[in-house]
Short mmCIF file of C-alpha atoms and ligand atoms in Angstrom, two decimals:
data_model
loop_
_atom_site.label_atom_id
_atom_site.label_comp_id
_atom_site.label_asym_id
_atom_site.label_seq_id
_atom_site.Cartn_x
_atom_site.Cartn_y
_atom_site.Cartn_z
CA MET A 487 106.55 79.67 57.52
CA LEU A 488 103.79 82.19 57.19
CA THR A 489 101.94 81.84 53.95
CA THR A 490 99.72 84.45 52.45
CA ASP A 491 96.22 83.12 52.08
CA GLN A 492 95.15 84.27 48.61
CA ASP A 493 91.46 83.45 48.95
CA LEU A 494 91.27 85.23 52.25
CA GLU A 495 93.12 88.27 50.87
CA ARG A 496 90.72 88.40 47.93
CA TYR A 497 87.75 88.13 50.25
CA LEU A 498 89.07 90.98 52.38
CA ASP A 499 89.69 93.10 49.27
CA GLU A 500 86.19 92.51 47.95
CA HIS A 501 84.59 93.36 51.28
CA ARG A 502 86.59 96.49 52.08
CA ASP A 503 83.69 98.94 51.62
CA ALA A 504 81.18 96.76 53.42
CA ARG A 505 83.68 96.32 56.23
CA LEU A 506 84.07 100.07 56.68
CA GLU A 507 80.30 100.55 56.70
CA SER A 508 79.94 97.83 59.31
CA TYR A 509 82.71 99.43 61.40
CA LYS A 510 80.90 102.78 61.22
CA ALA A 511 77.58 101.19 62.16
CA LEU A 512 79.13 99.75 65.31
CA LEU A 513 80.68 103.12 66.19
CA ARG A 514 77.36 104.94 65.78
CA ILE A 515 75.80 103.25 68.82
CA PRO A 516 76.71 105.44 71.83
CA SER A 517 77.64 102.64 74.24
CA ILE A 518 78.83 104.81 77.12
CA SER A 519 78.79 102.35 80.01
CA ALA A 520 79.27 104.91 82.79
CA LEU A 521 76.09 106.86 82.03
CA PRO A 522 72.81 105.15 83.00
CA GLU A 523 70.93 106.90 80.18
CA HIS A 524 73.02 104.88 77.72
CA ALA A 525 72.18 101.45 79.16
CA ALA A 526 69.87 100.68 76.23
CA ASP A 527 72.65 101.68 73.83
CA CYS A 528 75.06 99.30 75.53
CA ARG A 529 72.53 96.49 75.17
CA ALA A 530 71.89 97.42 71.54
CA THR A 531 75.64 97.24 70.89
CA ALA A 532 75.79 93.79 72.48
CA GLU A 533 72.89 92.65 70.28
CA TRP A 534 74.59 94.12 67.22
CA ILE A 535 77.78 92.17 67.94
CA ALA A 536 75.85 88.96 68.68
CA ALA A 537 74.06 89.22 65.34
CA ASP A 538 77.37 89.80 63.57
CA LEU A 539 78.96 86.74 65.21
CA ARG A 540 75.97 84.56 64.28
CA ALA A 541 76.08 85.78 60.68
CA SER A 542 79.74 84.74 60.45
CA GLY A 543 78.98 81.24 61.71
CA VAL A 544 80.14 81.55 65.31
CA GLU A 545 78.13 79.26 67.58
CA HIS A 546 76.48 79.41 71.01
CA VAL A 547 76.23 83.17 70.64
CA GLU A 548 74.61 84.74 73.64
CA VAL A 549 74.00 88.18 75.08
CA ALA A 550 74.71 87.07 78.63
CA GLU A 551 73.29 88.86 81.64
CA THR A 552 75.77 90.03 84.25
CA GLY A 553 73.64 92.25 86.44
CA GLY A 554 75.03 95.24 84.55
CA HIS A 555 75.69 95.70 80.87
CA PRO A 556 75.70 92.27 79.18
CA VAL A 557 78.69 90.25 78.02
CA VAL A 558 78.57 88.90 74.47
CA TYR A 559 79.74 85.29 74.32
CA GLY A 560 80.22 83.07 71.29
CA ASP A 561 82.49 80.19 70.33
CA TRP A 562 83.70 78.05 67.47
CA LEU A 563 85.18 74.78 68.71
CA HIS A 564 85.72 72.48 65.77
CA ALA A 565 89.50 72.70 65.38
CA ASP A 566 90.12 69.28 66.89
CA GLY A 567 93.44 69.01 68.65
CA ALA A 568 94.29 72.68 68.11
CA PRO A 569 94.66 75.12 71.00
CA THR A 570 91.68 77.06 72.34
CA VAL A 571 91.97 80.82 72.67
CA LEU A 572 89.72 83.12 74.63
CA VAL A 573 89.43 86.46 72.81
CA TYR A 574 88.52 89.53 74.82
CA CYS A 575 87.60 93.05 73.73
CA HIS A 576 85.14 95.56 75.17
CA TYR A 577 82.29 97.25 73.36
CA ASP A 578 81.62 100.07 75.82
CA VAL A 579 83.23 103.47 75.48
CA GLN A 580 84.20 106.44 77.61
CA PRO A 581 81.94 109.51 77.96
CA VAL A 582 82.54 112.14 75.30
CA ASP A 583 82.70 115.41 77.19
CA PRO A 584 83.90 118.05 76.55
CA LEU A 585 81.78 117.78 73.44
CA GLU A 586 82.79 121.20 72.10
CA LEU A 587 86.37 120.00 71.55
CA TRP A 588 85.30 117.35 69.04
CA GLU A 589 85.91 118.31 65.41
CA SER A 590 83.01 116.09 64.38
CA PRO A 591 80.27 114.48 66.49
CA PRO A 592 81.72 111.54 68.48
CA PHE A 593 79.11 109.04 67.33
CA GLU A 594 79.07 110.08 63.68
CA PRO A 595 82.23 108.39 62.38
CA VAL A 596 84.08 110.13 59.57
CA VAL A 597 87.10 109.05 57.57
CA VAL A 598 89.79 111.68 57.10
CA GLY A 599 92.71 110.37 55.08
CA ASP A 600 93.90 107.18 56.77
CA ARG A 601 92.01 107.90 59.96
CA ILE A 602 88.56 107.10 61.18
CA LEU A 603 87.40 109.54 63.81
CA ALA A 604 84.82 108.55 66.44
CA ARG A 605 84.51 107.59 70.10
CA GLY A 606 85.50 103.92 70.34
CA SER A 607 87.22 103.86 66.95
CA GLY A 608 90.31 102.47 68.66
CA ASP A 609 89.30 101.86 72.28
CA ASP A 610 87.96 99.34 71.84
CA LYS A 611 85.25 98.85 69.25
CA GLY A 612 87.71 99.11 66.36
CA GLN A 613 89.78 96.25 67.77
CA LEU A 614 86.68 94.22 68.52
CA HIS A 615 85.51 94.81 64.97
CA LEU A 616 88.76 93.62 63.44
CA HIS A 617 88.39 90.34 65.34
CA LEU A 618 84.84 90.02 63.98
CA ARG A 619 86.11 90.59 60.46
CA ALA A 620 89.06 88.16 60.78
CA THR A 621 86.64 85.48 61.99
CA GLU A 622 84.17 86.22 59.20
CA ALA A 623 86.88 86.10 56.52
CA LEU A 624 88.31 82.81 57.81
CA LEU A 625 84.94 81.07 58.05
CA ALA A 626 83.80 82.45 54.69
CA THR A 627 86.90 81.34 52.80
CA ARG A 628 88.05 78.20 54.62
CA GLY A 629 84.81 77.08 56.22
CA LYS A 630 86.67 76.65 59.49
CA LEU A 631 89.04 78.32 61.91
CA PRO A 632 92.61 77.13 62.50
CA VAL A 633 92.08 77.22 66.28
CA ASN A 634 89.17 77.01 68.69
CA LEU A 635 87.95 80.44 69.70
CA LYS A 636 85.79 81.64 72.57
CA PHE A 637 84.78 85.28 72.37
CA VAL A 638 84.10 87.36 75.46
CA PHE A 639 83.10 90.92 74.62
CA GLU A 640 82.52 93.03 77.71
CA GLY A 641 80.33 96.11 78.16
CA GLU A 642 81.65 97.60 81.40
CA GLU A 643 85.40 97.94 80.92
CA GLU A 644 85.34 101.74 80.89
CA SER A 645 83.25 101.88 84.05
CA GLY A 646 85.19 99.47 86.23
CA SER A 647 84.17 95.98 85.03
CA GLU A 648 82.00 95.77 88.13
CA ASN A 649 80.21 92.57 87.15
CA LEU A 650 82.78 90.79 85.03
CA ASP A 651 84.67 88.90 87.72
CA ARG A 652 81.45 87.41 89.08
CA TRP A 653 80.43 86.39 85.57
CA LEU A 654 83.85 84.84 84.88
CA GLU A 655 83.62 82.88 88.11
CA ALA A 656 80.12 81.62 87.27
CA GLU A 657 81.14 80.70 83.70
CA ARG A 658 84.54 79.25 84.56
CA ASP A 659 83.73 75.83 83.07
CA ARG A 660 82.58 77.28 79.76
CA LEU A 661 85.60 79.57 79.53
CA THR A 662 88.39 77.01 79.72
CA ALA A 663 91.10 77.79 77.18
CA ASP A 664 94.84 77.51 76.66
CA PHE A 665 95.40 81.24 76.83
CA ALA A 666 93.62 84.55 76.35
CA VAL A 667 94.17 87.26 73.79
CA ILE A 668 93.13 90.74 74.86
CA SER A 669 93.00 93.32 72.10
CA ASP A 670 92.76 96.61 73.96
CA THR A 671 96.31 97.94 73.74
CA GLY A 672 98.30 99.63 71.03
CA PHE A 673 101.47 100.24 69.12
CA PHE A 674 104.50 102.11 70.33
CA GLU A 675 105.57 105.67 69.48
CA GLY A 676 106.22 105.92 65.76
CA ASN A 677 103.42 103.39 65.19
CA VAL A 678 105.82 100.53 65.89
CA PRO A 679 104.14 97.13 66.40
CA ALA A 680 104.20 96.23 70.06
CA ILE A 681 103.19 93.52 72.47
CA THR A 682 102.33 94.78 75.91
CA VAL A 683 103.86 92.60 78.58
CA SER A 684 102.62 94.45 81.63
CA LEU A 685 99.70 96.60 82.64
CA ARG A 686 99.21 98.83 85.61
CA GLY A 687 96.47 98.27 88.13
CA MET A 688 94.27 100.87 89.77
CA MET A 689 93.17 102.18 93.13
CA TYR A 690 90.40 104.77 92.82
CA ALA A 691 89.12 106.64 95.83
CA GLN A 692 86.97 109.61 96.72
CA VAL A 693 87.83 112.00 99.53
CA ASP A 694 84.91 113.91 101.07
CA VAL A 695 85.54 116.77 103.47
CA THR A 696 82.41 117.97 105.27
CA GLY A 697 81.95 120.99 107.50
CA THR A 698 78.61 122.60 108.25
CA ALA A 699 75.19 121.55 106.94
CA VAL A 700 75.04 124.61 104.64
CA ASP A 701 77.57 127.14 103.33
CA LEU A 702 78.60 129.81 105.84
CA HIS A 703 79.07 133.58 105.37
CA SER A 704 82.82 134.04 105.12
CA GLY A 705 82.64 137.40 106.89
CA GLY A 706 80.69 136.01 109.81
CA TYR A 707 82.64 132.76 110.22
CA GLY A 708 85.92 133.18 108.33
CA GLY A 709 88.89 132.70 110.63
CA VAL A 710 87.06 130.68 113.25
CA VAL A 711 86.02 127.52 111.42
CA GLN A 712 87.86 125.08 109.21
CA ASN A 713 87.21 125.59 105.50
CA PRO A 714 86.55 122.20 103.86
CA ALA A 715 88.05 123.33 100.54
CA ASN A 716 91.22 124.58 102.22
CA ALA A 717 91.39 121.35 104.24
CA LEU A 718 91.03 119.26 101.09
CA ALA A 719 93.76 121.26 99.35
CA GLN A 720 96.03 120.64 102.33
CA ILE A 721 95.38 116.90 102.17
CA ILE A 722 96.05 116.72 98.44
CA ALA A 723 99.22 118.79 98.74
CA SER A 724 100.53 116.26 101.26
CA LEU A 725 100.10 113.20 99.04
CA LYS A 726 103.18 113.74 96.88
CA GLY A 727 106.56 115.30 97.46
CA PRO A 728 108.38 117.71 95.15
CA ASP A 729 110.53 114.73 94.11
CA GLY A 730 107.46 113.07 92.60
CA ARG A 731 107.46 110.40 95.32
CA ILE A 732 104.14 109.39 96.83
CA ARG A 733 104.24 109.98 100.58
CA ILE A 734 101.74 107.31 101.65
CA PRO A 735 103.59 105.08 104.13
CA GLY A 736 104.22 101.59 102.74
CA PHE A 737 103.06 102.58 99.26
CA TYR A 738 106.20 101.32 97.49
CA ASP A 739 106.78 98.23 99.66
CA ASP A 740 105.45 95.68 97.13
CA VAL A 741 106.69 97.36 93.95
CA VAL A 742 108.90 94.98 91.95
CA PRO A 743 112.11 96.92 91.42
CA LEU A 744 113.42 97.33 87.89
CA SER A 745 116.32 95.03 87.09
CA ASP A 746 119.28 96.21 85.05
CA ALA A 747 117.86 94.19 82.13
CA ASP A 748 114.46 95.89 82.52
CA ARG A 749 116.10 99.31 82.49
CA ALA A 750 118.19 98.39 79.46
CA ALA A 751 115.03 97.27 77.61
CA PHE A 752 113.37 100.58 78.40
CA ALA A 753 116.44 102.49 77.23
CA GLU A 754 116.44 100.60 73.92
CA LEU A 755 112.86 101.46 73.02
CA PRO A 756 112.58 103.90 70.13
CA PHE A 757 111.18 106.95 71.90
CA ASP A 758 111.35 110.53 70.70
CA GLU A 759 110.89 112.39 73.95
CA PRO A 760 110.97 115.92 72.47
CA ALA A 761 108.26 114.90 69.97
CA TYR A 762 106.24 113.30 72.77
CA LEU A 763 106.49 116.54 74.73
CA ALA A 764 105.69 118.70 71.70
CA ASN A 765 102.63 116.60 70.97
CA LEU A 766 101.36 117.28 74.48
CA GLY A 767 101.91 121.01 74.11
CA LEU A 768 103.43 121.24 77.59
CA PRO A 769 106.49 123.21 78.71
CA GLU A 770 108.15 120.14 80.25
CA LEU A 771 107.62 116.61 81.56
CA VAL A 772 107.71 115.94 85.29
CA GLY A 773 107.79 112.78 87.39
CA GLU A 774 109.45 110.66 89.99
CA VAL A 775 113.13 111.49 90.46
CA GLY A 776 115.50 108.76 89.32
CA PHE A 777 113.36 107.29 86.54
CA SER A 778 113.07 107.91 82.81
CA THR A 779 109.83 108.99 81.20
CA LEU A 780 109.13 105.47 79.91
CA GLU A 781 109.94 103.93 83.27
CA ARG A 782 107.64 106.41 85.02
CA ARG A 783 104.87 105.64 82.56
CA GLY A 784 105.18 101.88 82.48
CA ALA A 785 106.88 100.54 85.56
CA ARG A 786 106.25 103.00 88.37
CA PRO A 787 103.07 103.67 90.35
CA THR A 788 101.34 107.04 90.24
CA LEU A 789 98.92 109.19 92.19
CA ASP A 790 96.66 111.71 90.47
CA VAL A 791 93.71 113.89 91.35
CA ASN A 792 91.08 113.12 88.72
CA GLY A 793 88.53 115.68 89.82
CA ILE A 794 88.09 118.25 92.55
CA TRP A 795 85.03 120.27 93.47
CA GLY A 796 83.31 122.23 96.18
CA GLY A 797 82.04 125.73 96.97
CA PHE A 798 81.07 128.44 94.55
CA GLN A 799 81.75 127.65 90.89
CA GLY A 800 79.81 130.42 89.14
CA GLU A 801 80.83 133.71 87.56
CA GLY A 802 81.73 136.58 89.82
CA THR A 803 82.03 136.33 93.57
CA LYS A 804 80.22 134.67 96.42
CA THR A 805 81.71 135.06 99.87
CA ILE A 806 81.19 131.71 101.51
CA ILE A 807 82.91 129.02 103.44
CA PRO A 808 81.72 125.97 101.52
CA ALA A 809 79.87 123.29 103.44
CA HIS A 810 81.86 120.53 101.78
CA ALA A 811 84.60 119.75 99.26
CA HIS A 812 85.50 116.58 97.35
CA ALA A 813 88.19 115.00 95.25
CA LYS A 814 88.55 111.84 93.25
CA VAL A 815 92.05 110.44 93.55
CA SER A 816 93.48 107.45 91.74
CA CYS A 817 96.72 105.52 91.74
CA ARG A 818 98.08 103.47 88.88
CA LEU A 819 99.62 100.39 90.45
CA VAL A 820 102.41 98.10 89.27
CA ALA A 821 103.31 94.50 90.03
CA ASN A 822 103.04 93.38 92.85
CA GLN A 823 100.95 96.11 94.44
CA ASP A 824 97.44 95.18 95.58
CA SER A 825 94.55 97.59 95.07
CA GLU A 826 92.81 96.84 98.39
CA LYS A 827 96.00 97.12 100.38
CA THR A 828 96.87 100.38 98.61
CA PHE A 829 93.43 101.78 99.38
CA GLU A 830 93.85 100.97 103.08
CA GLN A 831 97.25 102.67 103.08
CA PHE A 832 95.73 105.70 101.33
CA ARG A 833 92.80 105.90 103.73
CA SER A 834 94.86 105.66 106.86
CA TYR A 835 97.31 108.29 105.58
CA VAL A 836 94.52 110.72 104.61
CA GLU A 837 92.86 110.23 108.01
CA GLU A 838 96.21 110.88 109.67
CA ILE A 839 96.90 114.13 107.78
CA ALA A 840 93.29 115.44 107.66
CA PRO A 841 93.11 118.90 109.29
CA PRO A 842 90.91 119.32 112.39
CA GLY A 843 87.52 121.03 112.46
CA VAL A 844 85.91 119.07 109.61
CA VAL A 845 84.98 115.46 108.95
CA THR A 846 87.08 113.71 106.30
CA THR A 847 85.97 110.40 104.85
CA VAL A 848 87.63 108.22 102.22
CA ARG A 849 85.72 105.82 100.01
CA ASN A 850 87.02 103.06 97.75
CA LEU A 851 85.36 103.53 94.35
CA HIS A 852 87.19 100.96 92.30
CA GLY A 853 90.21 98.70 92.21
CA GLY A 854 92.07 96.62 89.63
CA GLU A 855 95.25 94.58 89.86
CA PRO A 856 98.44 95.01 87.82
CA SER A 857 99.78 92.20 85.65
CA LEU A 858 102.97 90.99 83.99
CA THR A 859 103.16 88.42 81.11
CA PRO A 860 106.27 86.50 80.08
CA ILE A 861 107.86 87.56 76.80
CA ASP A 862 109.03 84.01 76.10
CA HIS A 863 105.60 82.36 76.39
CA PRO A 864 104.88 80.44 73.14
CA ALA A 865 101.62 82.37 72.62
CA THR A 866 103.43 85.69 72.99
CA GLN A 867 105.99 84.50 70.48
CA ALA A 868 103.25 83.36 68.05
CA ALA A 869 101.83 86.88 68.25
CA ALA A 870 105.29 88.30 67.62
CA ARG A 871 105.70 86.19 64.48
CA ALA A 872 102.27 87.26 63.21
CA LEU A 873 103.07 90.94 63.78
CA THR A 874 106.49 90.63 62.15
CA ALA A 875 105.06 88.94 59.05
CA THR A 876 102.18 91.40 58.74
CA PHE A 877 103.79 94.71 59.58
CA GLY A 878 107.28 93.99 58.26
CA ARG A 879 109.14 94.53 61.50
CA GLU A 880 109.56 92.83 64.81
CA PRO A 881 107.42 94.11 67.65
CA VAL A 882 108.83 95.79 70.71
CA TYR A 883 107.75 94.62 74.15
CA ILE A 884 106.33 97.38 76.27
CA ARG A 885 104.94 98.02 79.69
CA GLU A 886 101.70 99.91 79.29
CA GLY A 887 100.80 102.69 81.67
CA GLY A 888 97.08 102.01 81.53
CA SER A 889 94.94 99.50 83.35
CA ILE A 890 93.01 96.55 81.98
CA PRO A 891 91.77 94.87 85.16
CA VAL A 892 90.35 91.98 83.14
CA CYS A 893 93.90 90.92 82.38
CA ALA A 894 94.51 90.17 86.05
CA SER A 895 91.04 88.56 86.27
CA PHE A 896 91.81 86.13 83.45
CA GLU A 897 95.05 85.20 85.15
CA ARG A 898 93.53 84.91 88.62
CA ILE A 899 90.02 83.50 87.97
CA LEU A 900 90.52 81.48 84.79
CA GLY A 901 94.20 80.65 85.22
CA LEU A 902 94.97 81.81 81.69
CA PRO A 903 98.17 83.32 80.41
CA VAL A 904 97.28 86.54 78.61
CA VAL A 905 98.68 87.92 75.37
CA LEU A 906 98.00 91.60 74.84
CA LEU A 907 97.70 91.98 71.08
CA GLY A 908 96.54 95.48 70.24
CA PHE A 909 96.68 97.63 67.14
CA VAL A 910 95.80 101.22 67.99
CA PRO A 911 98.42 103.82 67.09
CA PRO A 912 99.91 105.91 69.90
CA ASN A 913 98.40 109.35 70.50
CA GLN A 914 95.03 108.26 69.15
CA HIS A 915 93.20 110.29 71.80
CA ALA A 916 91.70 107.36 73.65
CA HIS A 917 89.29 108.65 76.33
CA ALA A 918 89.69 112.17 74.89
CA PRO A 919 87.97 114.29 72.24
CA ASN A 920 88.72 113.35 68.63
CA GLU A 921 89.58 109.71 69.26
CA TRP A 922 90.78 108.16 66.02
CA MET A 923 92.02 104.85 64.62
CA ASP A 924 94.54 104.33 61.85
CA LEU A 925 92.75 102.42 59.11
CA ASN A 926 95.98 100.76 57.96
CA ASN A 927 96.52 99.43 61.46
CA TYR A 928 92.93 98.23 61.45
CA GLU A 929 93.23 96.52 58.06
CA LEU A 930 96.62 94.96 58.81
CA GLY A 931 95.33 94.06 62.24
CA ILE A 932 92.78 91.75 60.61
CA ARG A 933 95.58 90.01 58.69
CA ALA A 934 97.73 89.81 61.83
CA VAL A 935 94.90 88.14 63.75
CA VAL A 936 94.47 85.58 60.96
CA ARG A 937 98.22 84.90 60.97
CA MET A 938 98.20 84.70 64.75
CA TRP A 939 95.60 81.90 64.65
CA ASP A 940 97.56 80.11 61.93
CA GLU A 941 100.68 80.35 64.09
CA VAL A 942 98.86 79.23 67.22
CA ALA A 943 97.46 76.22 65.33
CA LYS A 944 101.03 74.94 65.04
CA LEU A 945 101.60 75.09 68.77
CA ASP A 946 101.24 72.12 71.04
CA ALA A 947 98.28 72.85 73.27
CA ALA A 948 99.95 70.90 76.06
CA GLY A 949 102.87 73.32 76.06
CA LEU A 950 100.65 76.38 76.48
CA ALA A 951 99.51 75.73 80.02
CA ARG A 952 100.26 78.41 82.52
CA PRO A 953 103.33 77.41 84.49
CA GLY A 954 102.75 76.90 88.19
ZN1 ZN B 2186 89.85 99.92 76.23
#
């Protein structure tokens, strides 16, 4: 049975204003990991979190060097005999451009109704902050935690987690646990509580097409040389068919096909497709033939151009054949695709279709692996009970379209099952202007985390080991 902890509830009530101020203070630090000029801000955020953990009574708190932005580590390990959980969130955020589309400055959090608006409010500082506050409330009111916790708060998630795997490998002994909880996902359409059971991986490449050393006069050379921008457009146009299928040979070979049960689960999810479309403001949805919108988003791989540039970009006209043209292209991958293998397939296909007369090169910028977590794992079910008790309805199990490479890293490097317990509402503009977090989700999220630890405390640690 889940019992309401009166002392803890009272503590949370009394600290509501202070909690919001603390949340805002964390959001004010512009911890954009991708931009070198914000490196000091990332470090300041790490220090802020470390100080907060220490103040709550978490031990062995450390701003750990990784070679990039630091990881914040801390633990509390006095729940003898109870399971040990590794808690992961990330404190870095995405860049904020285009700035002019923000209704208020991205690092000056404001509360409008039930929403707090700021970069990182949901992804992922808000979720990190609710873990801080759950820990604080438990230690302040009970003097102990129901389970052993090890916190790993990363600062490079939004820029590829370049140093995390190496750090995890080096710290493997310190990071032993029964399972990991990652709070970097969200609720389902309609703000329905959800547990994400799979995440997509990522292959991210850059295509560079180079012609002459400098731009050429299009009157003097047009018609006799290859135009790098035209060549690039030709390459990109060849990557996908009109049926939405990706044309890279072998691309789909390792994709786990959807079972009838998988497709039935997708079909049962409460999803208002017209509302989803209306919210996007688009004339229609498109995608791979033969799959529903939710299947396309959660269980099928993708290929998208993320940026394309080259030649004259100014006002008016300039009659040139550009010297070079470039595109960033990424694929969202699903189990059991491999990011390295996909990159090699992509590179060899682009080299095969590249038009003559220019030099085309393909670079691997970043990769992350997809993951799948069992619904019937006892930790997943403990999370489900905590969500049900807190939010008043059972969670749905979803396959998330996004990528959290650390999920695969925890599975692969640390051997930990991963529970994706996230609280952001859908359509909260993650990575976009006007990112917001629902303050009810945030507040209830704190209670759900507390309940989760109380539920996990009842589990037999021996039964939590990752099978196989
Ligand atoms: Zn995130």
